[in-house]
Amino acid sequence: MTLFDSDRVRLDLLRQRAYNYRWAVHPADVIPLTAADPDFAVAPQITEALVRHVTDGYHSYGPPRGLPEFREAIANWYTRTKLSPVDPTHVLPVNSAAGGLFIAARTILGPGDNAIIPDPVDFLFRRSIEAAGGIVRTCPLPDGSAEYDLEALSSLIDDRTRAIFICNPHNPRGRMLSAAHLMALVTLAERHGLWIVSDEIWADISYTTPFVSILDRALPVYAKTIVVSGLSKNFALAAMRIGYLVARNTDVTQLLFNASQHASTAAGIPILSQVAGTAALTSCDAWLSDFRVHLAARREQTLAFIAQMPFLAPVDTNATYLAFPRLVGVRDSAESFVARVLEESRVALVPGGRDWFEAGSEGHLRICFATSEEILKVAFDRITYALPTLGT
Ligand SMILES: Cc1ncc(COP(=O)(O)O)c(C=O)c1O
């Protein structure tokens, strides 16, 4: 028996606690393969660390730059698991990867500046840039890829361009950027003096090829690089609102710290979250490794389901626990198709479309498979059974 067996999914608790388009916001007969948030409890080591801390009974103010042991744990995580040496003094814990994107955008963009993002990509990219007063320029990604077409990317750069954003591994496509592509991006960014903001929250979930960070030791150290990451995807800690930023030097770290407003105490990251994060990054390697084994099997299950669905184009995803197939022969929008799937099969999915993953994502749907074998099987069986009524 493992921690990821079907009987480990506590639907009673998920129905109370899993919001954001998931169990708690749907009627009891709906299976939500929606927001990317695992259906499993966190590693026991995380729970034990939290209980120890809470039992001590002290909840004083913490350091505005984050707990030293958490910063150290993050730096070691990158150095140890990604062959990307990180200095702990260049790490800033923040209250989520989402929050990290907003801080990064605020740091590097002023009103009227523009930043380039891929299309498709998670809506947080646009939201963070626009919240900073910046203008979004989307660069359509070639079919099935997470890598930019470098010519198309270059043609979008003008004298108000300040940054290139990347999502590596990529949500929703579940693909990664190669070392050669990252190298090309650094060269391009350096030539134009642009920032690179690399969202690497999915870095620990890859299957067939290893993940390469923009901070990889084989790549040049480019000062205008900011990595955004978090612990919602790898360690199932979304409720803790925990994430971090990594810079390349002290000056940029200071700029991020200023933009974070942590010094004011009006913003910051709760100590309990950092206790959980420290435990995750220092004592949960075995849990993560088992989670990955479980996910690899669910990936196979999902890709096999997609391959036999007449209205979905086959996809290959080699990272994340997401699949993002294109709809084939479906005349209605992704949003109304997903609404019909919900009605006919009681399975909730995320539609493509501008509000979710930029305009180029229309005509796709996203499936999150971070659940049990049994739940996934029931969901896929229900959709298969509803096929005749889903016909377009
Ligand atoms: C690419 C990407 N960035 C950021 C986030 C947000 O993560 P967090 O829960 O740390 O805010 C997500 C969540 O789905 C994501 O997919």
CSV table of C-alpha atoms and ligand atoms in Angstrom, one decimal:
chain,number,residue,atom,x,y,z
A,1,MET,CA,0.0,0.0,0.0
A,2,THR,CA,1.3,3.4,-0.9
A,3,LEU,CA,0.4,7.0,0.0
A,4,PHE,CA,-1.0,7.4,-3.5
A,5,ASP,CA,-3.4,4.4,-3.6
A,6,SER,CA,-7.0,5.1,-4.5
A,7,ASP,CA,-8.2,4.8,-0.9
A,8,ARG,CA,-5.8,7.6,0.2
A,9,VAL,CA,-7.9,10.3,-1.5
A,10,ARG,CA,-10.1,11.8,1.3
A,11,LEU,CA,-13.1,13.1,-0.6
A,12,ASP,CA,-14.8,14.1,2.7
A,13,LEU,CA,-11.9,16.6,3.4
A,14,LEU,CA,-11.4,17.7,-0.2
A,15,ARG,CA,-15.1,18.6,-0.4
A,16,GLN,CA,-14.5,20.9,2.5
A,17,ARG,CA,-11.1,22.3,1.6
A,18,ALA,CA,-10.4,22.1,-2.1
A,19,TYR,CA,-11.6,25.3,-3.7
A,20,ASN,CA,-10.4,27.1,-6.9
A,21,TYR,CA,-12.7,25.2,-9.3
A,22,ARG,CA,-12.3,21.9,-7.4
A,23,TRP,CA,-14.2,19.5,-5.1
A,24,ALA,CA,-15.5,22.2,-2.7
A,25,VAL,CA,-17.2,24.3,-5.4
A,26,HIS,CA,-19.0,21.5,-7.3
A,27,PRO,CA,-22.0,19.3,-6.4
A,28,ALA,CA,-21.0,16.0,-4.9
A,29,ASP,CA,-21.4,14.0,-8.1
A,30,VAL,CA,-18.8,16.0,-10.1
A,31,ILE,CA,-15.2,14.9,-10.5
A,32,PRO,CA,-13.1,18.1,-11.0
A,33,LEU,CA,-10.0,17.5,-13.1
A,34,THR,CA,-9.6,21.3,-13.1
A,35,ALA,CA,-7.1,23.4,-11.1
A,36,ALA,CA,-3.6,21.9,-10.7
A,37,ASP,CA,-3.8,20.8,-7.1
A,38,PRO,CA,-3.1,17.2,-6.0
A,39,ASP,CA,-5.8,15.1,-4.4
A,40,PHE,CA,-3.3,13.7,-1.9
A,41,ALA,CA,-2.3,14.6,1.7
A,42,VAL,CA,1.2,16.2,2.1
A,43,ALA,CA,4.2,14.1,3.2
A,44,PRO,CA,4.0,13.0,6.9
A,45,GLN,CA,7.3,14.9,7.5
A,46,ILE,CA,5.6,18.2,6.7
A,47,THR,CA,2.7,17.5,9.1
A,48,GLU,CA,5.1,16.5,11.8
A,49,ALA,CA,7.2,19.7,11.4
A,50,LEU,CA,4.0,21.8,11.6
A,51,VAL,CA,2.7,20.0,14.7
A,52,ARG,CA,6.1,20.4,16.4
A,53,HIS,CA,6.1,24.1,15.7
A,54,VAL,CA,2.5,24.6,16.7
A,55,THR,CA,2.9,22.6,19.9
A,56,ASP,CA,5.8,24.9,21.0
A,57,GLY,CA,3.2,27.7,21.2
A,58,TYR,CA,5.2,30.7,20.1
A,59,HIS,CA,4.2,32.7,17.0
A,60,SER,CA,6.4,35.8,17.0
A,61,TYR,CA,7.2,38.1,14.0
A,62,GLY,CA,9.6,36.5,11.6
A,63,PRO,CA,12.4,38.0,9.5
A,64,PRO,CA,11.1,40.2,6.5
A,65,ARG,CA,13.5,38.4,4.2
A,66,GLY,CA,12.3,35.0,5.2
A,67,LEU,CA,13.6,32.3,7.6
A,68,PRO,CA,17.3,31.7,7.1
A,69,GLU,CA,16.7,28.0,7.2
A,70,PHE,CA,14.0,28.2,4.5
A,71,ARG,CA,16.2,30.3,2.2
A,72,GLU,CA,19.1,27.9,2.8
A,73,ALA,CA,16.7,24.9,2.0
A,74,ILE,CA,15.6,26.6,-1.3
A,75,ALA,CA,19.2,27.3,-2.4
A,76,ASN,CA,20.2,23.8,-1.6
A,77,TRP,CA,17.2,22.4,-3.4
A,78,TYR,CA,18.3,24.1,-6.6
A,79,THR,CA,21.9,23.3,-6.1
A,80,ARG,CA,21.2,19.6,-5.2
A,81,THR,CA,18.3,18.7,-7.5
A,82,LYS,CA,18.8,20.9,-10.5
A,83,LEU,CA,22.6,21.3,-10.8
A,84,SER,CA,21.9,25.0,-10.5
A,85,PRO,CA,24.1,26.7,-7.8
A,86,VAL,CA,22.1,29.2,-5.9
A,87,ASP,CA,23.3,31.6,-3.1
A,88,PRO,CA,20.8,31.7,-0.2
A,89,THR,CA,21.3,35.4,0.0
A,90,HIS,CA,19.8,35.7,-3.5
A,91,VAL,CA,16.6,33.9,-2.4
A,92,LEU,CA,13.4,35.8,-1.3
A,93,PRO,CA,10.5,33.6,0.1
A,94,VAL,CA,7.2,35.1,-1.0
A,95,ASN,CA,3.6,34.2,-0.3
A,96,SER,CA,3.1,32.0,-3.5
A,97,ALA,CA,4.4,31.7,-7.0
A,98,ALA,CA,1.4,33.8,-8.1
A,99,GLY,CA,2.6,36.5,-5.7
A,100,GLY,CA,6.2,36.0,-6.9
A,101,LEU,CA,5.1,36.8,-10.5
A,102,PHE,CA,3.4,40.0,-9.4
A,103,ILE,CA,6.5,41.1,-7.4
A,104,ALA,CA,8.8,40.3,-10.3
A,105,ALA,CA,6.6,42.3,-12.8
A,106,ARG,CA,6.4,45.2,-10.3
A,107,THR,CA,10.2,45.2,-10.0
A,108,ILE,CA,11.0,45.4,-13.7
A,109,LEU,CA,8.1,47.1,-15.4
A,110,GLY,CA,6.8,50.7,-15.4
A,111,PRO,CA,3.6,52.1,-17.0
A,112,GLY,CA,3.8,51.7,-20.7
A,113,ASP,CA,6.7,49.2,-20.7
A,114,ASN,CA,5.9,45.9,-22.4
A,115,ALA,CA,6.8,42.3,-21.7
A,116,ILE,CA,6.6,39.3,-24.0
A,117,ILE,CA,4.8,36.1,-22.9
A,118,PRO,CA,4.1,32.9,-24.7
A,119,ASP,CA,0.6,32.0,-26.1
A,120,PRO,CA,-0.7,29.8,-24.6
A,121,VAL,CA,0.3,30.2,-21.0
A,122,ASP,CA,-1.3,30.5,-17.6
A,123,PHE,CA,-3.4,33.6,-17.1
A,124,LEU,CA,-1.2,34.7,-14.1
A,125,PHE,CA,1.4,35.9,-16.6
A,126,ARG,CA,-0.9,38.5,-18.1
A,127,ARG,CA,-2.4,39.5,-14.8
A,128,SER,CA,0.9,40.2,-13.1
A,129,ILE,CA,2.2,42.3,-16.0
A,130,GLU,CA,-1.0,44.3,-16.3
A,131,ALA,CA,-1.2,44.8,-12.5
A,132,ALA,CA,2.3,46.5,-12.8
A,133,GLY,CA,1.0,48.8,-15.5
A,134,GLY,CA,2.8,46.9,-18.2
A,135,ILE,CA,1.6,46.0,-21.7
A,136,VAL,CA,1.4,42.3,-22.7
A,137,ARG,CA,2.8,41.1,-26.0
A,138,THR,CA,1.9,37.6,-26.8
A,139,CYS,CA,4.2,35.4,-28.9
A,140,PRO,CA,2.4,32.3,-30.3
A,141,LEU,CA,4.2,29.1,-29.6
A,142,PRO,CA,4.8,26.6,-32.4
A,143,ASP,CA,2.4,23.6,-32.2
A,144,GLY,CA,2.8,21.4,-29.2
A,145,SER,CA,6.0,23.2,-28.1
A,146,ALA,CA,6.8,25.3,-25.0
A,147,GLU,CA,9.7,27.0,-26.9
A,148,TYR,CA,9.4,30.4,-28.6
A,149,ASP,CA,9.9,30.8,-32.4
A,150,LEU,CA,13.0,32.9,-32.0
A,151,GLU,CA,12.3,35.0,-35.1
A,152,ALA,CA,8.7,35.7,-34.0
A,153,LEU,CA,10.0,36.6,-30.6
A,154,SER,CA,12.7,39.0,-31.9
A,155,SER,CA,10.1,40.8,-34.1
A,156,LEU,CA,8.1,41.7,-31.0
A,157,ILE,CA,11.0,43.5,-29.2
A,158,ASP,CA,11.0,47.3,-29.3
A,159,ASP,CA,12.5,50.1,-27.2
A,160,ARG,CA,9.8,49.7,-24.6
A,161,THR,CA,10.3,45.9,-24.2
A,162,ARG,CA,11.6,45.1,-20.8
A,163,ALA,CA,11.2,41.4,-20.3
A,164,ILE,CA,10.7,37.9,-21.8
A,165,PHE,CA,8.6,35.6,-19.6
A,166,ILE,CA,8.9,31.9,-19.8
A,167,CYS,CA,7.0,29.0,-18.2
A,168,ASN,CA,9.3,26.1,-17.8
A,169,PRO,CA,7.9,23.4,-17.6
A,170,HIS,CA,5.0,24.9,-19.4
A,171,ASN,CA,1.4,25.2,-18.1
A,172,PRO,CA,-0.8,24.1,-19.9
A,173,ARG,CA,1.3,22.3,-22.6
A,174,GLY,CA,3.3,20.1,-20.2
A,175,ARG,CA,6.5,20.5,-22.2
A,176,MET,CA,9.9,21.8,-21.2
A,177,LEU,CA,12.5,24.2,-22.7
A,178,SER,CA,15.8,22.7,-23.8
A,179,ALA,CA,19.2,24.0,-22.7
A,180,ALA,CA,19.9,25.1,-26.2
A,181,HIS,CA,16.7,27.2,-26.3
A,182,LEU,CA,17.5,28.7,-22.9
A,183,MET,CA,20.9,29.6,-24.1
A,184,ALA,CA,19.4,31.3,-27.2
A,185,LEU,CA,17.0,33.3,-24.9
A,186,VAL,CA,19.9,34.5,-22.7
A,187,THR,CA,21.8,35.6,-25.8
A,188,LEU,CA,18.8,37.5,-27.2
A,189,ALA,CA,17.9,39.0,-23.8
A,190,GLU,CA,21.5,40.2,-23.3
A,191,ARG,CA,21.7,41.7,-26.7
A,192,HIS,CA,18.5,43.8,-26.0
A,193,GLY,CA,19.1,44.4,-22.2
A,194,LEU,CA,15.9,42.5,-21.3
A,195,TRP,CA,15.0,40.7,-18.2
A,196,ILE,CA,14.1,37.0,-18.3
A,197,VAL,CA,11.4,35.9,-15.8
A,198,SER,CA,11.4,32.1,-15.6
A,199,ASP,CA,8.4,30.5,-13.8
A,200,GLU,CA,9.7,27.1,-12.7
A,201,ILE,CA,7.0,26.0,-10.3
A,202,TRP,CA,6.6,22.8,-12.3
A,203,ALA,CA,10.3,22.0,-12.2
A,204,ASP,CA,10.1,18.9,-10.1
A,205,ILE,CA,7.4,17.1,-12.2
A,206,SER,CA,9.0,15.7,-15.4
A,207,TYR,CA,9.0,12.3,-16.9
A,208,THR,CA,11.0,11.4,-20.0
A,209,THR,CA,13.8,14.0,-20.0
A,210,PRO,CA,15.3,15.9,-17.1
A,211,PHE,CA,14.4,19.5,-16.4
A,212,VAL,CA,16.9,22.3,-17.2
A,213,SER,CA,16.7,25.5,-15.2
A,214,ILE,CA,17.6,28.9,-16.5
A,215,LEU,CA,20.0,28.9,-13.5
A,216,ASP,CA,21.7,25.7,-14.8
A,217,ARG,CA,25.4,25.7,-14.2
A,218,ALA,CA,26.1,25.1,-17.9
A,219,LEU,CA,24.3,28.3,-18.9
A,220,PRO,CA,25.9,31.8,-18.5
A,221,VAL,CA,25.1,33.7,-15.3
A,222,TYR,CA,22.8,36.5,-16.6
A,223,ALA,CA,22.2,39.2,-14.0
A,224,LYS,CA,18.8,40.2,-15.3
A,225,THR,CA,17.3,36.8,-14.5
A,226,ILE,CA,14.5,36.2,-12.0
A,227,VAL,CA,13.2,32.7,-11.2
A,228,VAL,CA,9.7,32.3,-9.7
A,229,SER,CA,8.7,29.1,-8.0
A,230,GLY,CA,6.6,27.6,-5.3
A,231,LEU,CA,5.6,24.4,-3.5
A,232,SER,CA,2.0,24.0,-4.6
A,233,LYS,CA,2.7,21.5,-7.4
A,234,ASN,CA,5.6,19.4,-6.1
A,235,PHE,CA,4.6,19.2,-2.4
A,236,ALA,CA,0.8,19.9,-2.6
A,237,LEU,CA,1.1,23.0,-0.3
A,238,ALA,CA,-1.2,25.4,-2.2
A,239,ALA,CA,-3.1,26.2,1.1
A,240,MET,CA,0.2,27.5,2.6
A,241,ARG,CA,0.6,30.2,-0.1
A,242,ILE,CA,4.3,29.6,-0.2
A,243,GLY,CA,6.7,30.4,-3.0
A,244,TYR,CA,10.0,32.1,-3.7
A,245,LEU,CA,12.0,34.3,-6.0
A,246,VAL,CA,15.7,33.7,-6.9
A,247,ALA,CA,17.9,36.4,-8.3
A,248,ARG,CA,21.5,36.3,-9.6
A,249,ASN,CA,23.0,39.0,-7.4
A,250,THR,CA,22.5,41.2,-4.3
A,251,ASP,CA,21.3,44.3,-6.1
A,252,VAL,CA,18.4,42.5,-7.9
A,253,THR,CA,17.5,40.6,-4.7
A,254,GLN,CA,17.2,44.0,-3.0
A,255,LEU,CA,15.0,45.4,-5.8
A,256,LEU,CA,12.7,42.3,-5.4
A,257,PHE,CA,12.7,42.8,-1.6
A,258,ASN,CA,11.7,46.5,-2.0
A,259,ALA,CA,8.9,45.6,-4.4
A,260,SER,CA,7.6,42.8,-2.1
A,261,GLN,CA,6.8,45.3,0.7
A,262,HIS,CA,7.9,42.7,3.2
A,263,ALA,CA,9.8,45.4,5.2
A,264,SER,CA,6.5,47.1,6.0
A,265,THR,CA,5.1,43.9,7.6
A,266,ALA,CA,1.9,44.6,5.6
A,267,ALA,CA,3.0,41.8,3.3
A,268,GLY,CA,5.0,38.7,3.9
A,269,ILE,CA,4.9,35.0,4.2
A,270,PRO,CA,3.6,33.3,7.4
A,271,ILE,CA,6.2,31.4,9.5
A,272,LEU,CA,4.1,28.2,9.5
A,273,SER,CA,4.2,28.1,5.7
A,274,GLN,CA,8.0,28.5,5.8
A,275,VAL,CA,8.2,25.7,8.4
A,276,ALA,CA,6.2,23.5,6.1
A,277,GLY,CA,8.4,24.5,3.1
A,278,THR,CA,11.6,23.9,4.9
A,279,ALA,CA,10.4,20.4,5.9
A,280,ALA,CA,9.4,19.7,2.3
A,281,LEU,CA,12.7,20.7,0.8
A,282,THR,CA,14.9,19.0,3.4
A,283,SER,CA,13.1,15.7,4.3
A,284,CYS,CA,10.6,14.7,1.7
A,285,ASP,CA,12.7,13.4,-1.3
A,286,ALA,CA,11.3,9.9,-0.9
A,287,TRP,CA,7.7,11.2,-0.9
A,288,LEU,CA,8.3,13.3,-4.0
A,289,SER,CA,9.9,10.3,-5.7
A,290,ASP,CA,6.9,8.1,-5.0
A,291,PHE,CA,4.5,10.9,-6.1
A,292,ARG,CA,6.4,11.1,-9.4
A,293,VAL,CA,6.1,7.3,-9.9
A,294,HIS,CA,2.3,7.6,-9.3
A,295,LEU,CA,2.1,10.6,-11.7
A,296,ALA,CA,4.0,8.8,-14.4
A,297,ALA,CA,1.3,6.0,-14.4
A,298,ARG,CA,-1.5,8.6,-14.4
A,299,ARG,CA,0.2,10.3,-17.3
A,300,GLU,CA,0.1,7.1,-19.3
A,301,GLN,CA,-3.6,6.6,-18.3
A,302,THR,CA,-4.5,10.1,-19.4
A,303,LEU,CA,-2.6,10.0,-22.7
A,304,ALA,CA,-4.1,6.6,-23.5
A,305,PHE,CA,-7.6,8.1,-22.8
A,306,ILE,CA,-6.9,11.1,-25.0
A,307,ALA,CA,-5.6,8.9,-27.9
A,308,GLN,CA,-8.9,7.0,-28.1
A,309,MET,CA,-11.2,10.0,-27.8
A,310,PRO,CA,-12.5,10.9,-31.3
A,311,PHE,CA,-12.8,14.6,-30.4
A,312,LEU,CA,-9.3,15.0,-28.9
A,313,ALA,CA,-6.1,15.2,-30.8
A,314,PRO,CA,-3.4,13.0,-29.3
A,315,VAL,CA,-0.8,14.9,-27.2
A,316,ASP,CA,2.5,14.1,-25.6
A,317,THR,CA,3.3,15.7,-22.3
A,318,ASN,CA,6.7,15.2,-20.6
A,319,ALA,CA,6.3,17.4,-17.6
A,320,THR,CA,3.6,18.7,-15.2
A,321,TYR,CA,0.4,16.8,-14.4
A,322,LEU,CA,-1.5,18.4,-17.1
A,323,ALA,CA,-2.6,17.5,-20.6
A,324,PHE,CA,-3.8,20.0,-23.1
A,325,PRO,CA,-5.3,18.3,-26.1
A,326,ARG,CA,-6.8,20.2,-29.1
A,327,LEU,CA,-10.5,19.6,-29.8
A,328,VAL,CA,-11.1,17.9,-33.2
A,329,GLY,CA,-14.3,18.4,-35.2
A,330,VAL,CA,-16.0,20.3,-32.3
A,331,ARG,CA,-18.0,23.2,-33.6
A,332,ASP,CA,-18.7,25.0,-30.3
A,333,SER,CA,-16.2,27.0,-28.3
A,334,ALA,CA,-14.0,25.1,-25.8
A,335,GLU,CA,-16.0,26.8,-23.0
A,336,SER,CA,-19.3,25.5,-24.2
A,337,PHE,CA,-17.9,22.1,-25.0
A,338,VAL,CA,-16.5,21.8,-21.5
A,339,ALA,CA,-19.9,22.9,-20.1
A,340,ARG,CA,-21.5,20.1,-22.1
A,341,VAL,CA,-19.0,17.5,-20.8
A,342,LEU,CA,-19.9,18.7,-17.3
A,343,GLU,CA,-23.6,18.4,-17.9
A,344,GLU,CA,-23.4,15.0,-19.7
A,345,SER,CA,-20.7,13.2,-17.7
A,346,ARG,CA,-20.3,15.2,-14.4
A,347,VAL,CA,-16.6,15.7,-15.1
A,348,ALA,CA,-15.3,19.3,-14.8
A,349,LEU,CA,-12.4,20.3,-17.1
A,350,VAL,CA,-10.7,23.7,-17.9
A,351,PRO,CA,-11.5,25.2,-21.3
A,352,GLY,CA,-8.9,26.9,-23.4
A,353,GLY,CA,-9.7,30.5,-24.3
A,354,ARG,CA,-8.2,34.0,-23.7
A,355,ASP,CA,-9.3,34.3,-20.1
A,356,TRP,CA,-7.4,31.1,-19.1
A,357,PHE,CA,-4.4,30.6,-21.3
A,358,GLU,CA,-4.4,33.4,-23.9
A,359,ALA,CA,-6.2,33.6,-27.2
A,360,GLY,CA,-4.3,30.8,-29.0
A,361,SER,CA,-5.6,28.3,-26.4
A,362,GLU,CA,-9.1,28.5,-27.8
A,363,GLY,CA,-10.2,25.1,-29.1
A,364,HIS,CA,-8.3,23.1,-26.4
A,365,LEU,CA,-9.2,21.7,-23.0
A,366,ARG,CA,-7.0,21.0,-20.0
A,367,ILE,CA,-7.1,17.9,-17.9
A,368,CYS,CA,-5.3,17.7,-14.5
A,369,PHE,CA,-4.4,14.1,-13.6
A,370,ALA,CA,-3.0,14.5,-10.1
A,371,THR,CA,-5.6,12.2,-8.6
A,372,SER,CA,-6.0,8.5,-7.9
A,373,GLU,CA,-6.1,5.8,-10.6
A,374,GLU,CA,-9.7,5.0,-9.7
A,375,ILE,CA,-11.0,8.6,-9.8
A,376,LEU,CA,-9.3,9.1,-13.1
A,377,LYS,CA,-10.8,5.9,-14.5
A,378,VAL,CA,-14.3,6.8,-13.4
A,379,ALA,CA,-13.9,10.3,-14.9
A,380,PHE,CA,-12.6,8.9,-18.2
A,381,ASP,CA,-15.3,6.1,-18.3
A,382,ARG,CA,-18.0,8.7,-17.8
A,383,ILE,CA,-16.8,10.8,-20.7
A,384,THR,CA,-16.5,7.8,-22.9
A,385,TYR,CA,-20.0,6.7,-21.9
A,386,ALA,CA,-21.3,10.2,-22.8
A,387,LEU,CA,-19.6,10.2,-26.2
A,388,PRO,CA,-22.8,9.7,-28.2
A,389,THR,CA,-24.4,12.8,-26.6
A,390,LEU,CA,-21.2,14.8,-26.9
A,391,GLY,CA,-21.1,14.3,-30.7
A,392,THR,CA,-21.0,17.6,-32.5
B,1,LIG,C1,2.9,28.2,-14.1
B,1,LIG,C2,2.3,28.5,-12.8
B,1,LIG,N1,2.7,29.6,-12.1
B,1,LIG,C3,2.2,29.9,-10.9
B,1,LIG,C4,1.2,29.1,-10.4
B,1,LIG,C5,0.6,29.5,-9.0
B,1,LIG,O1,1.2,28.8,-8.0
B,1,LIG,P1,1.0,29.2,-6.4
B,1,LIG,O2,0.0,28.3,-5.9
B,1,LIG,O3,2.3,29.1,-5.8
B,1,LIG,O4,0.5,30.6,-6.4
B,1,LIG,C6,0.7,28.1,-11.1
B,1,LIG,C7,-0.5,27.3,-10.6
B,1,LIG,O5,-1.2,26.6,-11.3
B,1,LIG,C8,1.2,27.8,-12.3
B,1,LIG,O6,0.8,26.7,-13.1
